[in-house]
PDB file of C-alpha atoms in Angstrom:
ATOM      1  CA  MET A   1       0.000   0.000   0.000  1.00 85.00           C
ATOM      2  CA  LEU A   2       1.472   3.330  -1.072  1.00 92.00           C
ATOM      3  CA  SER A   3       1.405   6.379   1.144  1.00 94.00           C
ATOM      4  CA  GLU A   4       0.084   9.768   0.041  1.00 95.00           C
ATOM      5  CA  ARG A   5       3.671  10.988  -0.443  1.00 95.00           C
ATOM      6  CA  ASP A   6       4.405   7.905  -2.572  1.00 95.00           C
ATOM      7  CA  HIS A   7       1.436   8.734  -4.809  1.00 95.00           C
ATOM      8  CA  ILE A   8       2.610  12.336  -5.168  1.00 95.00           C
ATOM      9  CA  PHE A   9       6.126  11.091  -5.966  1.00 95.00           C
ATOM     10  CA  CYS A  10       4.757   8.730  -8.631  1.00 95.00           C
ATOM     11  CA  GLU A  11       2.583  11.456 -10.205  1.00 93.00           C
ATOM     12  CA  LYS A  12       5.513  13.843 -10.449  1.00 93.00           C
ATOM     13  CA  VAL A  13       7.888  11.230 -11.881  1.00 93.00           C
ATOM     14  CA  ALA A  14       5.265  10.075 -14.395  1.00 91.00           C
ATOM     15  CA  SER A  15       4.712  13.663 -15.513  1.00 87.00           C
ATOM     16  CA  GLY A  16       8.422  14.022 -16.340  1.00 87.00           C
ATOM     17  CA  LEU A  17      10.089  15.429 -13.235  1.00 90.00           C
ATOM     18  CA  MET A  18      13.485  14.030 -12.275  1.00 92.00           C
ATOM     19  CA  ALA A  19      13.108  11.407  -9.532  1.00 93.00           C
ATOM     20  CA  TYR A  20      15.131  13.326  -6.946  1.00 93.00           C
ATOM     21  CA  GLN A  21      13.121  16.505  -7.610  1.00 93.00           C
ATOM     22  CA  ALA A  22       9.879  14.533  -7.324  1.00 93.00           C
ATOM     23  CA  TYR A  23      11.164  13.059  -4.068  1.00 95.00           C
ATOM     24  CA  ILE A  24      11.758  16.520  -2.607  1.00 93.00           C
ATOM     25  CA  GLU A  25       8.462  17.946  -3.913  1.00 93.00           C
ATOM     26  CA  ALA A  26       6.541  14.982  -2.526  1.00 95.00           C
ATOM     27  CA  GLY A  27       7.621  16.081   0.945  1.00 93.00           C
ATOM     28  CA  PHE A  28      10.190  13.454   1.804  1.00 93.00           C
ATOM     29  CA  CYS A  29      12.897  14.686   4.171  1.00 90.00           C
ATOM     30  CA  CYS A  30      16.438  14.891   2.876  1.00 88.00           C
ATOM     31  CA  THR A  31      19.489  16.938   3.799  1.00 90.00           C
ATOM     32  CA  SER A  32      20.891  17.523   0.308  1.00 91.00           C
ATOM     33  CA  ASN A  33      20.320  16.882  -3.381  1.00 89.00           C
ATOM     34  CA  GLU A  34      22.752  13.954  -3.162  1.00 91.00           C
ATOM     35  CA  SER A  35      20.757  12.300  -0.389  1.00 93.00           C
ATOM     36  CA  ALA A  36      17.538  12.974  -2.337  1.00 93.00           C
ATOM     37  CA  GLN A  37      19.076  11.319  -5.420  1.00 93.00           C
ATOM     38  CA  ALA A  38      20.089   8.246  -3.437  1.00 93.00           C
ATOM     39  CA  ALA A  39      16.714   7.965  -1.698  1.00 94.00           C
ATOM     40  CA  ALA A  40      14.780   8.532  -4.944  1.00 94.00           C
ATOM     41  CA  SER A  41      16.878   5.880  -6.664  1.00 93.00           C
ATOM     42  CA  ARG A  42      15.999   3.387  -3.931  1.00 95.00           C
ATOM     43  CA  LYS A  43      12.320   4.382  -4.114  1.00 95.00           C
ATOM     44  CA  MET A  44      12.265   3.912  -7.912  1.00 94.00           C
ATOM     45  CA  LYS A  45      13.314   0.262  -7.410  1.00 95.00           C
ATOM     46  CA  GLU A  46      10.319  -0.555  -5.217  1.00 95.00           C
ATOM     47  CA  PRO A  47       7.826  -2.776  -7.116  1.00 94.00           C
ATOM     48  CA  GLY A  48       4.781  -0.821  -5.938  1.00 95.00           C
ATOM     49  CA  ILE A  49       6.313   2.481  -7.063  1.00 95.00           C
ATOM     50  CA  LYS A  50       7.296   1.082 -10.456  1.00 94.00           C
ATOM     51  CA  GLU A  51       3.802  -0.272 -11.026  1.00 95.00           C
ATOM     52  CA  GLU A  52       2.110   2.971  -9.959  1.00 95.00           C
ATOM     53  CA  ILE A  53       4.314   5.051 -12.284  1.00 94.00           C
ATOM     54  CA  ARG A  54       3.545   2.654 -15.146  1.00 92.00           C
ATOM     55  CA  LYS A  55      -0.211   2.956 -14.505  1.00 93.00           C
ATOM     56  CA  ILE A  56      -0.070   6.752 -14.323  1.00 92.00           C
ATOM     57  CA  ARG A  57       1.961   7.007 -17.540  1.00 88.00           C
ATOM     58  CA  GLU A  58      -0.440   4.659 -19.281  1.00 87.00           C
ATOM     59  CA  ARG A  59      -3.426   6.708 -18.093  1.00 87.00           C
ATOM     60  CA  LEU A  60      -1.783   9.977 -19.189  1.00 83.00           C
ATOM     61  CA  CYS A  61      -0.995   8.521 -22.587  1.00 77.00           C
ATOM     62  CA  ASP A  62      -4.531   7.183 -23.020  1.00 75.00           C
ATOM     63  CA  GLU A  63      -5.950  10.605 -22.188  1.00 74.00           C
ATOM     64  CA  ASN A  64      -3.530  12.806 -24.118  1.00 74.00           C
ATOM     65  CA  CYS A  65      -1.791  10.841 -26.857  1.00 78.00           C
ATOM     66  CA  LEU A  66      -2.945  10.182 -30.359  1.00 77.00           C
ATOM     67  CA  THR A  67      -3.013   6.578 -31.453  1.00 78.00           C
ATOM     68  CA  LEU A  68      -1.037   5.559 -34.516  1.00 80.00           C
ATOM     69  CA  LYS A  69      -4.296   5.294 -36.432  1.00 86.00           C
ATOM     70  CA  GLU A  70      -5.362   8.804 -35.389  1.00 86.00           C
ATOM     71  CA  LYS A  71      -2.004  10.234 -36.461  1.00 86.00           C
ATOM     72  CA  ARG A  72      -2.137   8.541 -39.843  1.00 89.00           C
ATOM     73  CA  LEU A  73      -5.746   9.654 -40.439  1.00 90.00           C
ATOM     74  CA  LYS A  74      -4.808  13.287 -39.680  1.00 89.00           C
ATOM     75  CA  LEU A  75      -1.811  13.055 -42.021  1.00 90.00           C
ATOM     76  CA  ALA A  76      -4.080  11.610 -44.725  1.00 91.00           C
ATOM     77  CA  GLU A  77      -6.482  14.552 -44.304  1.00 90.00           C
ATOM     78  CA  ILE A  78      -3.610  16.998 -44.665  1.00 90.00           C
ATOM     79  CA  ALA A  79      -2.095  15.177 -47.642  1.00 91.00           C
ATOM     80  CA  ARG A  80      -5.460  15.166 -49.411  1.00 90.00           C
ATOM     81  CA  GLY A  81      -5.940  18.876 -48.686  1.00 86.00           C
ATOM     82  CA  LYS A  82      -9.080  18.233 -46.638  1.00 85.00           C
ATOM     83  CA  ALA A  83      -7.748  19.476 -43.293  1.00 78.00           C
ATOM     84  CA  LEU A  84      -8.312  23.164 -42.644  1.00 75.00           C
ATOM     85  CA  PHE A  85      -5.997  25.244 -40.494  1.00 68.00           C
ATOM     86  CA  SER A  86      -7.137  28.172 -38.418  1.00 64.00           C
ATOM     87  CA  GLY A  87      -5.800  30.073 -35.471  1.00 61.00           C
ATOM     88  CA  ASP A  88      -4.587  33.427 -34.256  1.00 64.00           C
ATOM     89  CA  GLU A  89      -2.478  34.033 -37.350  1.00 62.00           C
ATOM     90  CA  PHE A  90      -5.343  33.217 -39.739  1.00 57.00           C
ATOM     91  CA  LEU A  91      -8.483  35.290 -40.203  1.00 58.00           C
ATOM     92  CA  PHE A  92     -10.231  32.317 -41.792  1.00 63.00           C
ATOM     93  CA  GLU A  93      -9.689  28.603 -42.345  1.00 70.00           C
ATOM     94  CA  VAL A  94      -7.204  27.742 -45.060  1.00 75.00           C
ATOM     95  CA  PRO A  95      -6.337  24.423 -46.720  1.00 83.00           C
ATOM     96  CA  PRO A  96      -2.806  23.078 -46.299  1.00 86.00           C
ATOM     97  CA  SER A  97      -0.172  24.368 -48.687  1.00 88.00           C
ATOM     98  CA  HIS A  98       1.544  22.084 -51.181  1.00 90.00           C
ATOM     99  CA  ALA A  99       4.611  21.937 -48.924  1.00 91.00           C
ATOM    100  CA  GLU A 100       2.451  20.958 -45.927  1.00 90.00           C
ATOM    101  CA  ARG A 101       0.740  18.256 -47.965  1.00 90.00           C
ATOM    102  CA  MET A 102       4.100  16.863 -49.104  1.00 92.00           C
ATOM    103  CA  LYS A 103       5.400  16.926 -45.508  1.00 93.00           C
ATOM    104  CA  ALA A 104       2.330  14.937 -44.391  1.00 91.00           C
ATOM    105  CA  ILE A 105       3.076  12.295 -47.030  1.00 91.00           C
ATOM    106  CA  ASP A 106       6.726  12.224 -45.952  1.00 92.00           C
ATOM    107  CA  LEU A 107       5.801  11.759 -42.279  1.00 90.00           C
ATOM    108  CA  ASP A 108       3.328   8.994 -43.111  1.00 88.00           C
ATOM    109  CA  ASN A 109       6.018   7.219 -45.156  1.00 87.00           C
ATOM    110  CA  LYS A 110       8.409   7.410 -42.202  1.00 86.00           C
ATOM    111  CA  MET A 111       5.760   6.090 -39.811  1.00 81.00           C
ATOM    112  CA  THR A 112       5.084   3.060 -42.002  1.00 81.00           C
ATOM    113  CA  GLY A 113       8.781   2.345 -42.654  1.00 79.00           C
ATOM    114  CA  ASP A 114       8.651   3.055 -46.382  1.00 80.00           C
ATOM    115  CA  TYR A 115      12.074   4.701 -46.146  1.00 78.00           C
ATOM    116  CA  ALA A 116      13.758   1.768 -44.420  1.00 69.00           C
ATOM    117  CA  PRO A 117      17.194   1.209 -45.933  1.00 71.00           C
ATOM    118  CA  GLU A 118      17.841  -1.915 -47.935  1.00 69.00           C
ATOM    119  CA  LYS A 119      20.613  -4.114 -46.642  1.00 67.00           C
ATOM    120  CA  GLN A 120      23.536  -4.416 -49.006  1.00 70.00           C
ATOM    121  CA  ASP A 121      26.631  -6.583 -48.690  1.00 68.00           C
ATOM    122  CA  VAL A 122      29.700  -4.357 -48.808  1.00 66.00           C
ATOM    123  CA  SER A 123      32.305  -6.774 -47.504  1.00 65.00           C
ATOM    124  CA  ILE A 124      35.697  -6.961 -49.188  1.00 61.00           C
ATOM    125  CA  GLN A 125      37.502 -10.240 -48.824  1.00 63.00           C
ATOM    126  CA  GLY A 126      41.203 -10.833 -49.346  1.00 60.00           C
ATOM    127  CA  LEU A 127      42.154  -7.281 -50.302  1.00 57.00           C
ATOM    128  CA  PHE A 128      43.989  -4.620 -48.429  1.00 61.00           C
ATOM    129  CA  PHE A 129      44.237  -0.999 -49.484  1.00 60.00           C
ATOM    130  CA  GLU A 130      47.719  -1.274 -51.017  1.00 62.00           C
ATOM    131  CA  ASP A 131      46.596  -4.332 -53.016  1.00 62.00           C
ATOM    132  CA  LEU A 132      44.270  -2.087 -54.985  1.00 62.00           C
ATOM    133  CA  PHE A 133      47.242  -0.207 -56.477  1.00 65.00           C
ATOM    134  CA  ASP A 134      50.297  -1.553 -58.292  1.00 61.00           C
ATOM    135  CA  TYR A 135      53.228   0.294 -56.709  1.00 58.00           C
ATOM    136  CA  GLY A 136      55.865  -1.818 -58.381  1.00 56.00           C
ATOM    137  CA  GLU A 137      59.177  -2.868 -56.829  1.00 56.00           C
ATOM    138  CA  GLY A 138      60.972  -0.626 -54.351  1.00 53.00           C
ATOM    139  CA  ARG A 139      57.852   1.037 -52.934  1.00 53.00           C
ATOM    140  CA  GLU A 140      57.107   0.500 -49.262  1.00 52.00           C
ATOM    141  CA  THR A 141      53.753  -0.808 -48.139  1.00 49.00           C
ATOM    142  CA  VAL A 142      52.221  -1.189 -44.736  1.00 50.00           C
ATOM    143  CA  SER A 143      53.740  -4.264 -43.126  1.00 50.00           C
ATOM    144  CA  GLY A 144      51.394  -7.174 -42.709  1.00 49.00           C
ATOM    145  CA  GLY A 145      48.830  -5.628 -45.056  1.00 49.00           C
ATOM    146  CA  SER A 146      46.971  -8.136 -47.177  1.00 49.00           C
ATOM    147  CA  GLU A 147      48.729 -11.041 -45.545  1.00 50.00           C
ATOM    148  CA  LEU A 148      46.830 -10.329 -42.319  1.00 50.00           C
ATOM    149  CA  LEU A 149      43.492 -10.367 -44.051  1.00 52.00           C
ATOM    150  CA  GLU A 150      44.233 -13.483 -46.032  1.00 52.00           C
ATOM    151  CA  GLY A 151      45.577 -15.364 -43.003  1.00 52.00           C
ATOM    152  CA  LYS A 152      49.176 -15.506 -44.326  1.00 49.00           C
ATOM    153  CA  ALA A 153      50.777 -13.570 -41.479  1.00 48.00           C
ATOM    154  CA  GLU A 154      52.992 -15.360 -39.035  1.00 46.00           C
TER     155      GLU A 154
END
C-alpha cells in the first residue's frame, strides 16, 4: 500500500520530473540533493512504485496521446488537402499548402517504414588498401597488409 507521499512522488515522476526533484516535492525529508538522489533511486526500485508510475503514464498517454491510427488519419487529411488550419495568425480557415501536404506524405512514409534502408553486402575479402594499387618494386607498403586479411601472417 502506497502512502500519500508515494502517490505524489509517482505522479511527479510520471509527468516528467526528475526522480530526486519529485522526491523533494513529494515532501520526503532529505538533507541535500545527493541524499535525495540516493533515496529517490531506492524508491524507484520498489515494485509498488514502479507499477504505480507505469499505470499513471499509461493513463496519461490514453488521455492525451494520439493513437497511430489517429495520427495517420490526420496526415491523410492533410495530404489530401481536406484538413483546414485556423488560429490566431489566420483570419479564416485555409487548406494546407503544397509543402504541408508533401510533408504529411513524408511523415506517413516514415511512420510506415517506407524509407527503411535496404541491406547491401559491402564486404571486401582478401584485399587490403595497397593491393588495390600496383606500386611496383621498391615502394614500401604497410607491413602485414593483405597477408593479415588473407591469413598468411605469421
